[in-house]
XYZ file of C-alpha atoms in Angstrom:
581
model
C -9.251 -84.570 80.420
C -5.597 -83.501 80.261
C -6.095 -81.196 77.282
C -3.937 -83.244 74.933
C -4.843 -85.128 71.779
C -3.552 -88.596 70.933
C -2.092 -89.426 67.540
C -1.044 -92.698 65.936
C 2.609 -91.603 65.865
C 2.436 -90.637 69.538
C 0.919 -93.967 70.502
C 3.613 -95.787 68.506
C 6.331 -93.879 70.358
C 4.747 -94.724 73.720
C 4.517 -98.394 72.710
C 8.165 -98.388 71.635
C 9.303 -96.860 74.957
C 7.264 -99.333 77.011
C 8.631 -102.212 74.938
C 12.174 -100.966 75.523
C 11.595 -100.818 79.280
C 10.071 -104.300 79.139
C 13.173 -105.643 77.400
C 15.395 -104.069 80.069
C 13.359 -105.737 82.809
C 13.395 -109.079 81.018
C 17.146 -109.033 80.407
C 18.502 -107.339 83.514
C 16.135 -107.984 86.415
C 16.401 -111.762 86.483
C 20.181 -111.659 86.227
C 20.618 -108.888 88.779
C 18.215 -110.537 91.224
C 19.911 -113.922 90.992
C 23.387 -112.393 91.284
C 22.823 -110.195 94.349
C 20.691 -112.746 96.213
C 23.328 -115.445 95.716
C 26.099 -113.008 96.724
C 24.292 -111.987 99.905
C 23.274 -115.524 100.925
C 26.883 -116.706 100.487
C 27.854 -114.270 103.254
C 24.813 -115.027 105.430
C 22.881 -111.920 104.407
C 19.192 -112.391 103.636
C 17.858 -108.845 103.996
C 18.196 -106.093 101.420
C 19.586 -108.247 98.581
C 16.691 -107.623 96.201
C 16.832 -103.948 97.071
C 20.403 -103.736 95.811
C 19.278 -105.454 92.594
C 16.433 -102.922 92.269
C 18.885 -100.036 92.777
C 21.024 -101.366 89.925
C 17.953 -101.883 87.702
C 16.640 -98.330 88.219
C 20.140 -97.114 87.380
C 19.958 -98.914 84.020
C 16.495 -97.443 83.447
C 17.924 -93.967 84.095
C 20.810 -94.649 81.659
C 18.475 -95.486 78.784
C 15.998 -92.728 79.626
C 18.707 -90.070 79.773
C 19.887 -91.224 76.363
C 16.401 -90.506 75.004
C 16.161 -87.168 76.814
C 19.395 -86.000 75.184
C 18.064 -86.599 71.673
C 17.848 -83.043 70.261
C 14.274 -81.926 69.664
C 14.896 -78.275 68.786
C 14.718 -76.594 65.385
C 17.790 -78.217 63.788
C 17.068 -81.704 65.069
C 18.252 -84.304 62.564
C 15.817 -86.728 64.206
C 12.854 -84.452 63.485
C 13.966 -83.809 59.920
C 14.559 -87.489 59.063
C 11.294 -88.811 60.533
C 9.361 -85.612 59.690
C 8.183 -85.186 63.253
C 6.365 -82.025 64.280
C 7.815 -79.724 66.924
C 4.892 -80.443 69.261
C 5.542 -84.209 69.059
C 9.273 -83.933 69.711
C 8.859 -81.471 72.561
C 6.180 -83.643 74.169
C 8.515 -86.641 73.868
C 11.379 -84.693 75.451
C 9.234 -83.316 78.266
C 7.640 -86.650 79.176
C 10.952 -88.521 79.111
C 12.611 -85.804 81.182
C 9.936 -86.145 83.870
C 10.306 -89.936 83.725
C 14.075 -89.531 84.152
C 13.587 -87.274 87.160
C 11.204 -89.802 88.712
C 13.659 -92.671 88.099
C 16.537 -90.700 89.633
C 14.358 -89.900 92.642
C 13.351 -93.572 93.060
C 16.964 -94.640 92.571
C 18.147 -92.307 95.325
C 15.346 -93.145 97.767
C 15.910 -96.884 97.337
C 19.595 -96.399 98.067
C 18.747 -94.359 101.182
C 16.394 -97.120 102.382
C 19.120 -99.720 101.803
C 21.613 -97.629 103.833
C 19.223 -97.999 106.798
C 19.447 -101.790 106.389
C 23.248 -101.532 106.122
C 23.472 -99.620 109.399
C 21.702 -102.456 111.234
C 24.854 -104.616 110.970
C 27.736 -102.740 109.356
C 30.337 -105.350 110.258
C 28.418 -107.981 108.272
C 27.473 -105.869 105.261
C 30.605 -103.759 104.688
C 32.735 -106.524 103.159
C 29.965 -107.850 100.872
C 28.028 -104.651 100.063
C 30.234 -101.606 100.836
C 28.085 -98.547 101.561
C 29.800 -96.240 99.050
C 29.132 -98.661 96.176
C 27.206 -101.840 97.024
C 27.630 -103.294 93.518
C 31.308 -104.068 94.274
C 33.104 -105.946 97.068
C 34.936 -104.147 99.849
C 38.425 -104.694 98.408
C 37.274 -103.235 95.052
C 36.192 -99.906 96.570
C 38.015 -97.284 98.620
C 38.983 -97.560 101.491
C 39.324 -101.308 100.918
C 41.448 -100.524 97.849
C 43.707 -97.479 97.467
C 44.154 -97.293 93.709
C 42.599 -94.674 91.396
C 40.020 -97.182 90.132
C 38.899 -97.976 93.674
C 38.671 -94.264 94.507
C 36.555 -93.636 91.428
C 34.180 -96.483 92.357
C 33.701 -94.925 95.793
C 32.980 -91.474 94.323
C 29.662 -92.444 92.733
C 27.732 -91.426 95.840
C 29.030 -87.858 95.454
C 28.609 -87.673 91.675
C 25.102 -89.075 92.033
C 24.213 -86.445 94.645
C 25.607 -83.635 92.454
C 23.650 -84.804 89.413
C 20.486 -85.078 91.503
C 20.783 -81.485 92.731
C 21.207 -80.236 89.152
C 18.153 -82.219 88.019
C 16.080 -80.825 90.879
C 17.002 -77.273 89.822
C 16.093 -78.063 86.217
C 12.816 -79.667 87.306
C 11.744 -76.664 89.371
C 12.282 -74.252 86.474
C 10.140 -76.300 84.063
C 6.843 -75.258 85.631
C 4.869 -73.171 83.110
C 4.682 -70.079 85.306
C 8.467 -69.979 85.698
C 9.263 -71.039 82.136
C 7.034 -68.406 80.551
C 7.735 -65.475 82.855
C 11.427 -66.173 83.523
C 12.569 -67.947 80.371
C 16.233 -66.972 80.804
C 16.250 -68.660 84.212
C 14.728 -71.775 82.648
C 17.159 -71.714 79.702
C 20.408 -71.173 81.593
C 19.429 -73.691 84.256
C 18.949 -76.171 81.430
C 22.497 -75.474 80.267
C 23.607 -77.094 83.535
C 22.623 -80.345 81.852
C 26.059 -80.239 80.186
C 27.619 -80.515 83.647
C 25.043 -83.124 84.655
C 25.915 -85.364 81.688
C 29.628 -85.267 82.551
C 28.943 -85.994 86.210
C 26.505 -88.812 85.436
C 28.992 -90.443 83.063
C 31.438 -90.470 85.986
C 28.684 -91.908 88.160
C 28.023 -94.869 85.834
C 30.291 -95.924 82.982
C 27.357 -97.399 81.030
C 25.804 -93.933 80.852
C 28.265 -92.778 78.192
C 27.250 -95.522 75.762
C 23.567 -94.665 76.212
C 24.065 -90.910 75.809
C 26.633 -90.998 72.956
C 24.056 -91.006 70.083
C 22.109 -88.108 71.575
C 25.307 -86.168 72.319
C 26.524 -86.636 68.734
C 23.207 -85.349 67.353
C 23.264 -82.481 69.844
C 26.734 -81.422 68.645
C 25.469 -81.557 65.039
C 22.421 -79.494 66.009
C 24.490 -76.768 67.661
C 27.042 -76.833 64.853
C 24.291 -75.981 62.364
C 23.041 -73.163 64.591
C 26.491 -71.628 65.041
C 27.153 -71.872 61.308
C 23.972 -69.942 60.485
C 24.634 -67.360 63.184
C 28.237 -66.823 62.109
C 27.415 -64.293 59.383
C 26.190 -60.766 60.032
C 23.425 -59.352 57.850
C 22.737 -55.730 57.043
C 19.253 -54.797 58.181
C 17.067 -51.766 58.697
C 14.537 -50.939 61.397
C 11.697 -48.607 60.418
C 9.143 -46.996 62.730
C 5.697 -47.288 61.155
C 3.795 -45.515 63.894
C 2.124 -45.984 67.281
C 4.885 -48.162 68.687
C 5.020 -50.557 65.703
C 8.255 -51.307 63.890
C 9.298 -53.220 60.795
C 12.603 -55.053 60.508
C 13.836 -55.638 56.940
C 16.911 -57.465 55.704
C 18.165 -59.477 52.713
C 18.326 -63.241 53.245
C 20.724 -65.304 51.089
C 18.608 -67.410 48.737
C 20.806 -70.430 49.495
C 19.145 -70.561 52.932
C 16.082 -71.886 51.085
C 17.985 -74.573 49.168
C 16.645 -78.068 49.737
C 13.484 -76.815 51.433
C 10.441 -78.640 50.082
C 7.876 -76.907 52.306
C 5.310 -74.614 50.660
C 3.827 -73.420 53.938
C 3.398 -69.640 54.141
C 4.368 -69.728 57.832
C 8.060 -69.523 58.639
C 9.995 -68.189 61.591
C 13.572 -67.257 62.408
C 15.567 -66.862 65.586
C 17.099 -63.378 65.649
C 20.257 -62.291 67.456
C 21.056 -58.608 67.871
C 24.308 -57.991 69.717
C 23.356 -54.439 70.644
C 20.239 -55.650 72.500
C 21.655 -58.786 74.114
C 24.759 -60.881 73.577
C 23.224 -64.103 74.894
C 19.569 -63.952 73.771
C 17.939 -65.366 70.631
C 14.315 -64.459 69.956
C 11.877 -66.222 67.607
C 9.964 -64.111 65.109
C 7.451 -65.135 62.459
C 8.271 -63.424 59.195
C 5.519 -61.552 57.389
C 7.149 -62.528 54.080
C 5.768 -65.491 52.135
C 9.133 -67.244 51.765
C 7.792 -70.329 50.015
C 6.922 -68.194 46.972
C 10.514 -66.955 46.698
C 12.418 -70.238 46.724
C 12.843 -70.100 42.950
C 14.686 -67.423 41.005
C 12.294 -65.157 39.151
C 12.192 -64.309 35.442
C 12.731 -60.698 36.465
C 16.323 -61.640 37.157
C 17.031 -60.552 33.599
C 15.919 -57.023 34.350
C 18.330 -54.124 34.039
C 18.525 -53.789 37.819
C 19.608 -57.381 38.321
C 21.992 -57.277 35.354
C 23.624 -54.258 36.932
C 23.920 -56.101 40.248
C 24.093 -59.888 39.738
C 24.170 -60.525 43.486
C 20.683 -59.010 43.867
C 19.047 -62.200 42.615
C 20.947 -64.180 45.256
C 19.080 -62.417 48.064
C 15.475 -62.515 49.279
C 14.049 -59.515 51.079
C 12.307 -60.583 54.286
C 10.499 -58.551 56.928
C 9.456 -58.893 60.547
C 6.868 -56.938 62.487
C 7.187 -56.108 66.167
C 6.186 -53.508 68.705
C 7.351 -52.288 72.061
C 6.468 -54.482 75.004
C 4.927 -51.409 76.628
C 4.381 -47.893 75.417
C 6.798 -45.522 77.133
C 6.321 -41.851 77.837
C 8.981 -39.510 76.426
C 11.074 -38.114 79.264
C 11.358 -34.410 79.926
C 13.853 -32.649 82.190
C 11.282 -32.525 85.015
C 10.060 -36.130 84.808
C 11.611 -39.429 85.757
C 10.862 -42.900 84.554
C 8.661 -45.128 86.659
C 10.555 -48.239 87.920
C 8.140 -50.453 85.985
C 8.906 -48.507 82.780
C 12.635 -48.831 83.475
C 12.214 -52.604 83.728
C 10.148 -52.597 80.533
C 12.884 -50.705 78.674
C 15.229 -53.608 79.366
C 13.120 -55.901 77.198
C 14.846 -57.127 74.023
C 12.286 -55.604 71.680
C 12.371 -52.291 73.555
C 16.138 -52.067 73.150
C 15.797 -52.788 69.444
C 12.978 -50.260 69.064
C 14.956 -47.597 70.931
C 17.233 -47.301 67.895
C 14.407 -45.529 66.074
C 11.738 -43.249 67.469
C 8.892 -41.151 66.160
C 8.232 -38.943 69.154
C 10.778 -36.199 69.947
C 12.789 -36.699 73.105
C 14.119 -33.683 74.950
C 17.804 -33.664 75.803
C 18.565 -33.331 79.546
C 19.362 -29.815 80.722
C 22.924 -29.211 81.885
C 23.838 -26.680 84.545
C 26.991 -24.557 84.521
C 29.632 -25.416 87.056
C 29.095 -22.262 89.087
C 25.370 -22.972 89.328
C 24.422 -19.298 88.912
C 21.926 -19.646 86.062
C 20.278 -22.179 83.829
C 21.222 -22.343 80.151
C 18.725 -22.017 77.355
C 16.647 -25.191 76.877
C 18.100 -27.512 74.266
C 16.021 -28.210 71.154
C 14.292 -31.591 71.127
C 16.406 -34.413 69.765
C 14.763 -36.753 67.232
C 16.132 -40.172 66.483
C 15.940 -41.276 62.869
C 12.780 -43.101 61.726
C 14.971 -45.555 59.767
C 18.034 -47.137 61.327
C 20.647 -49.422 59.784
C 22.040 -52.179 61.985
C 23.442 -55.717 61.914
C 21.594 -58.919 62.796
C 22.274 -62.640 62.828
C 19.558 -65.055 61.733
C 18.987 -68.723 62.442
C 16.452 -70.309 60.144
C 14.095 -70.382 58.386
C 11.907 -72.975 60.108
C 8.651 -73.676 58.305
C 5.423 -74.602 60.075
C 3.642 -77.561 58.500
C 0.476 -75.677 57.557
C -1.256 -75.915 54.184
C -4.066 -73.332 53.965
C -4.246 -73.774 50.177
C -5.906 -77.165 50.766
C -9.023 -75.482 52.198
C -11.819 -73.417 50.693
C -11.906 -70.857 53.491
C -9.077 -69.778 55.783
C -9.892 -67.712 58.870
C -7.081 -65.993 60.761
C -8.007 -65.141 64.347
C -5.053 -63.145 65.603
C -4.327 -60.703 68.410
C -1.619 -58.061 68.719
C 1.643 -58.978 66.993
C 0.101 -62.342 66.109
C -0.925 -60.540 62.910
C 2.528 -61.442 61.469
C 1.520 -64.971 60.531
C -1.771 -63.722 59.094
C 0.100 -61.280 56.847
C 2.194 -64.144 55.467
C -0.940 -66.237 54.891
C -2.584 -63.317 53.111
C 0.541 -62.974 50.968
C 0.216 -66.639 50.014
C -3.413 -66.056 49.070
C -2.394 -63.053 46.966
C 0.365 -65.005 45.256
C -2.129 -67.712 44.336
C -4.527 -65.099 42.972
C -1.788 -63.430 40.944
C -0.708 -66.795 39.566
C -4.206 -67.372 38.205
C -4.277 -64.043 36.344
C -0.660 -63.870 35.142
C -0.015 -67.463 34.016
C 2.795 -68.265 36.424
C 4.855 -65.146 35.541
C 6.645 -63.098 38.191
C 4.310 -61.122 40.402
C 4.938 -58.104 42.577
C 5.186 -58.776 46.267
C 2.156 -56.830 47.440
C 3.077 -57.192 51.081
C 6.440 -55.421 51.187
C 6.860 -52.302 53.275
C 7.309 -49.274 50.988
C 10.559 -47.438 51.486
C 11.965 -44.974 52.173
C 8.815 -42.807 52.455
C 6.064 -43.504 54.952
C 2.681 -41.815 55.050
C 0.782 -41.624 58.369
C -1.970 -44.178 58.768
C -5.554 -43.138 58.221
C -8.027 -42.834 61.044
C -8.636 -46.304 62.608
C -12.419 -46.058 62.470
C -12.281 -44.931 58.848
C -10.106 -47.964 58.083
C -12.631 -50.262 59.669
C -15.466 -48.693 57.712
C -13.514 -49.071 54.466
C -12.696 -52.683 55.246
C -16.223 -53.659 56.270
C -18.029 -51.798 53.507
C -15.832 -52.541 50.525
C -14.600 -55.948 51.646
C -11.013 -54.928 50.898
C -7.857 -54.949 52.986
C -6.571 -51.762 54.582
C -4.387 -50.212 51.906
C -1.082 -48.415 51.646
C 0.808 -47.496 48.524
C 4.046 -49.160 47.544
C 5.563 -52.032 45.645
C 8.041 -54.707 46.621
C 10.535 -57.084 45.111
C 9.497 -59.609 42.505
C 8.575 -63.116 43.621
C 7.835 -66.358 41.868
C 4.591 -67.999 42.958
C 4.685 -71.743 43.403
C 1.600 -73.336 41.857
C -0.480 -75.757 43.833
C -1.063 -79.041 41.999
C -4.638 -79.833 41.086
C -5.971 -76.300 40.571
C -7.226 -73.683 42.966
C -9.134 -74.705 46.099
C -8.478 -71.733 48.385
C -11.155 -69.114 47.647
C -11.466 -67.000 50.792
C -9.033 -65.590 53.335
C -10.562 -63.623 56.207
C -8.356 -61.997 58.858
C -9.896 -60.991 62.192
C -7.336 -58.863 64.021
C -8.057 -58.223 67.698
C -6.006 -55.234 68.842
C -6.265 -52.646 71.586
C -7.632 -49.340 70.410
C -4.591 -47.449 71.723
C -2.249 -49.811 69.828
C -4.091 -49.928 66.520
C -2.525 -48.758 63.281
C -3.512 -49.298 59.661
C -0.580 -51.560 58.881
C 0.981 -50.776 55.497
C 1.280 -54.401 54.408
C -1.954 -54.867 52.455
C -2.055 -53.644 48.892
C -5.135 -51.887 47.542
C -5.207 -53.942 44.333
C -8.269 -56.103 43.815
C -8.056 -59.437 45.575
C -11.498 -61.010 45.651
C -11.975 -63.119 48.750
C -9.328 -61.415 50.908
C -10.630 -59.346 53.821
C -9.006 -57.783 56.873
C -11.357 -56.989 59.738
C -9.755 -55.118 62.665
C -11.556 -55.559 65.989
C -10.635 -52.836 68.470
C -10.686 -53.766 72.137
C -10.106 -51.875 75.336
C -12.100 -50.193 78.044
C -15.799 -50.588 77.369
C -15.273 -52.538 74.142
C -16.312 -56.188 73.704
C -13.841 -58.922 72.914
C -13.721 -60.649 69.557
C -16.496 -63.250 69.227
C -14.349 -66.002 67.737
C -17.038 -68.672 67.688
C -19.424 -66.301 65.936
C -16.793 -65.361 63.360
C -16.136 -69.039 62.569
C -19.812 -69.983 62.336
C -20.684 -67.038 60.073
C -18.089 -68.088 57.505
C -18.417 -71.833 58.036
C -22.091 -71.738 57.095
C -21.127 -70.687 53.562
C -19.879 -74.206 52.824
C -16.538 -75.780 51.946
C -13.647 -76.907 54.122
C -12.538 -74.349 56.692
C -9.202 -73.979 58.449
C -8.460 -71.534 61.270
C -5.096 -69.999 62.139
C -4.750 -68.780 65.733
C -1.992 -66.535 67.009
C -1.599 -64.212 69.961
C -1.370 -64.560 73.754
C -1.843 -68.070 75.150
C -5.252 -67.220 76.632
C -6.417 -65.927 73.239
C -5.215 -69.099 71.473
C -6.860 -71.348 74.060
C -10.177 -69.505 73.637
C -9.837 -69.843 69.871
C -9.147 -73.569 70.128
C -12.285 -74.039 72.213
C -14.294 -72.135 69.613
C -12.839 -74.280 66.805
C -13.718 -77.492 68.629
C -17.250 -76.243 69.207
C -17.624 -75.424 65.507
C -15.957 -78.649 64.375
C -13.300 -77.033 62.148
C -9.600 -77.774 61.768
C -7.194 -75.284 63.294
C -3.593 -74.511 64.165
C -2.509 -72.589 67.278
C 0.840 -70.811 66.927
C 2.619 -71.225 70.263
C 6.300 -70.611 70.918
C 6.346 -72.892 73.982
């Protein structure tokens, strides 16, 4: 009904949270109720006593809940690593607890406001027993009854509580999916106000610090690991491969893979490029099968490596991206449309602007006297290969094991092909391992450099792929890699990639080698005006009828993934939807 699935681990977490809240009620409510009722009755007050106890109890609930909200759930979370929790589980935990915290803060504030109405009925009676600025203390313990710094601090909780509430409201409003997805920077930087909120809330209630200390310590550790990884610059190159598609290549220190026990072909990094944005980090799935390169290869004894010992300490990785929107080259007599100007501010557009395939005319300059125009300048062409510097955070592996299935189907759209390329590389590494007895194999999915040949006609590529059952080919060879064998022999026998892409954006990507790989197929599906969409359910059923366990990888826009998930549920196959949110 709510579009979510329940797991045993999720139910255990819910049970643990409810048990924790039950313990708080059992320990605190009876004591708080007895204390405030007795205190009020001693002064002849019979109205509002339980409400003060309830205000204190909801405050304790908020303390504990905020402690759980602050537990880091992002990519370097020590909690996730120790308990081996998936990103979806930890993010769901964080989101649910954050909404619970907001609800508790709202209830806490409304109950206090309702008690203030009771207080105003007889201020002379209430003020000495339950002072309005802090009803948990007596009048002489709170300013203006007491003039010391401690008394002033006790009276300030109404203002710190109001400040924290306003920050939480702002954070709550930016969590709605439409805002979070379309204006992520607004969502992210509003969330950074939580640093201020934690400080203010700790001033509001001293017990808050003890509840938030574990989460804050883990948060500092989490950010320390991120900053450490982002501290080093890496040489990288950006290559235009045609039709608005670009490939980013760089050497990754092999020590980044130390201690990683994951053999999943899916891994992503968070990339920082100072020239595009100082403050932004963007996640990218690498097209390189990193799990096959965690071990040094026998080729390390080659003459090339002996001449450069540091070469074996690096792993060549690649990323695929394209412009957010195709832009029209400007001429002296044309101006950019405002929408295109906004598009050019996108992170990927700034990165892609460093290289270009189409010639761009330089603007004409007029002499100072304005008497005549100069000769038109020759078109200026940016290089098709550009060297730059990047900072990487990662890798972060996705817990996916396609090698455990007989048939793997990749239903991908647009740049979602990146994960499918890595999966195909894993399939190729397994195939090469069978034929070469665990020796080093060539990475068939590396972008050839420095030469690049224009892609063949799209329709010819489709005919070649559908008739011969082979992947779209491009010449070239990559760095050596060591394939990691799967225990128990080979199970994975077929890997079929259905790539849904607009006709105007299609290119025969040069990442699939023409060498024989039985069972590996790439089937482009061109869409656009007058063209049908990819029949995902039909694609799954056609292959599922051939027997064996089937697993489906989904990647692309959210609507595409949701449609694919519905098709997988209808066909009764296991699947994984690659979502960044």
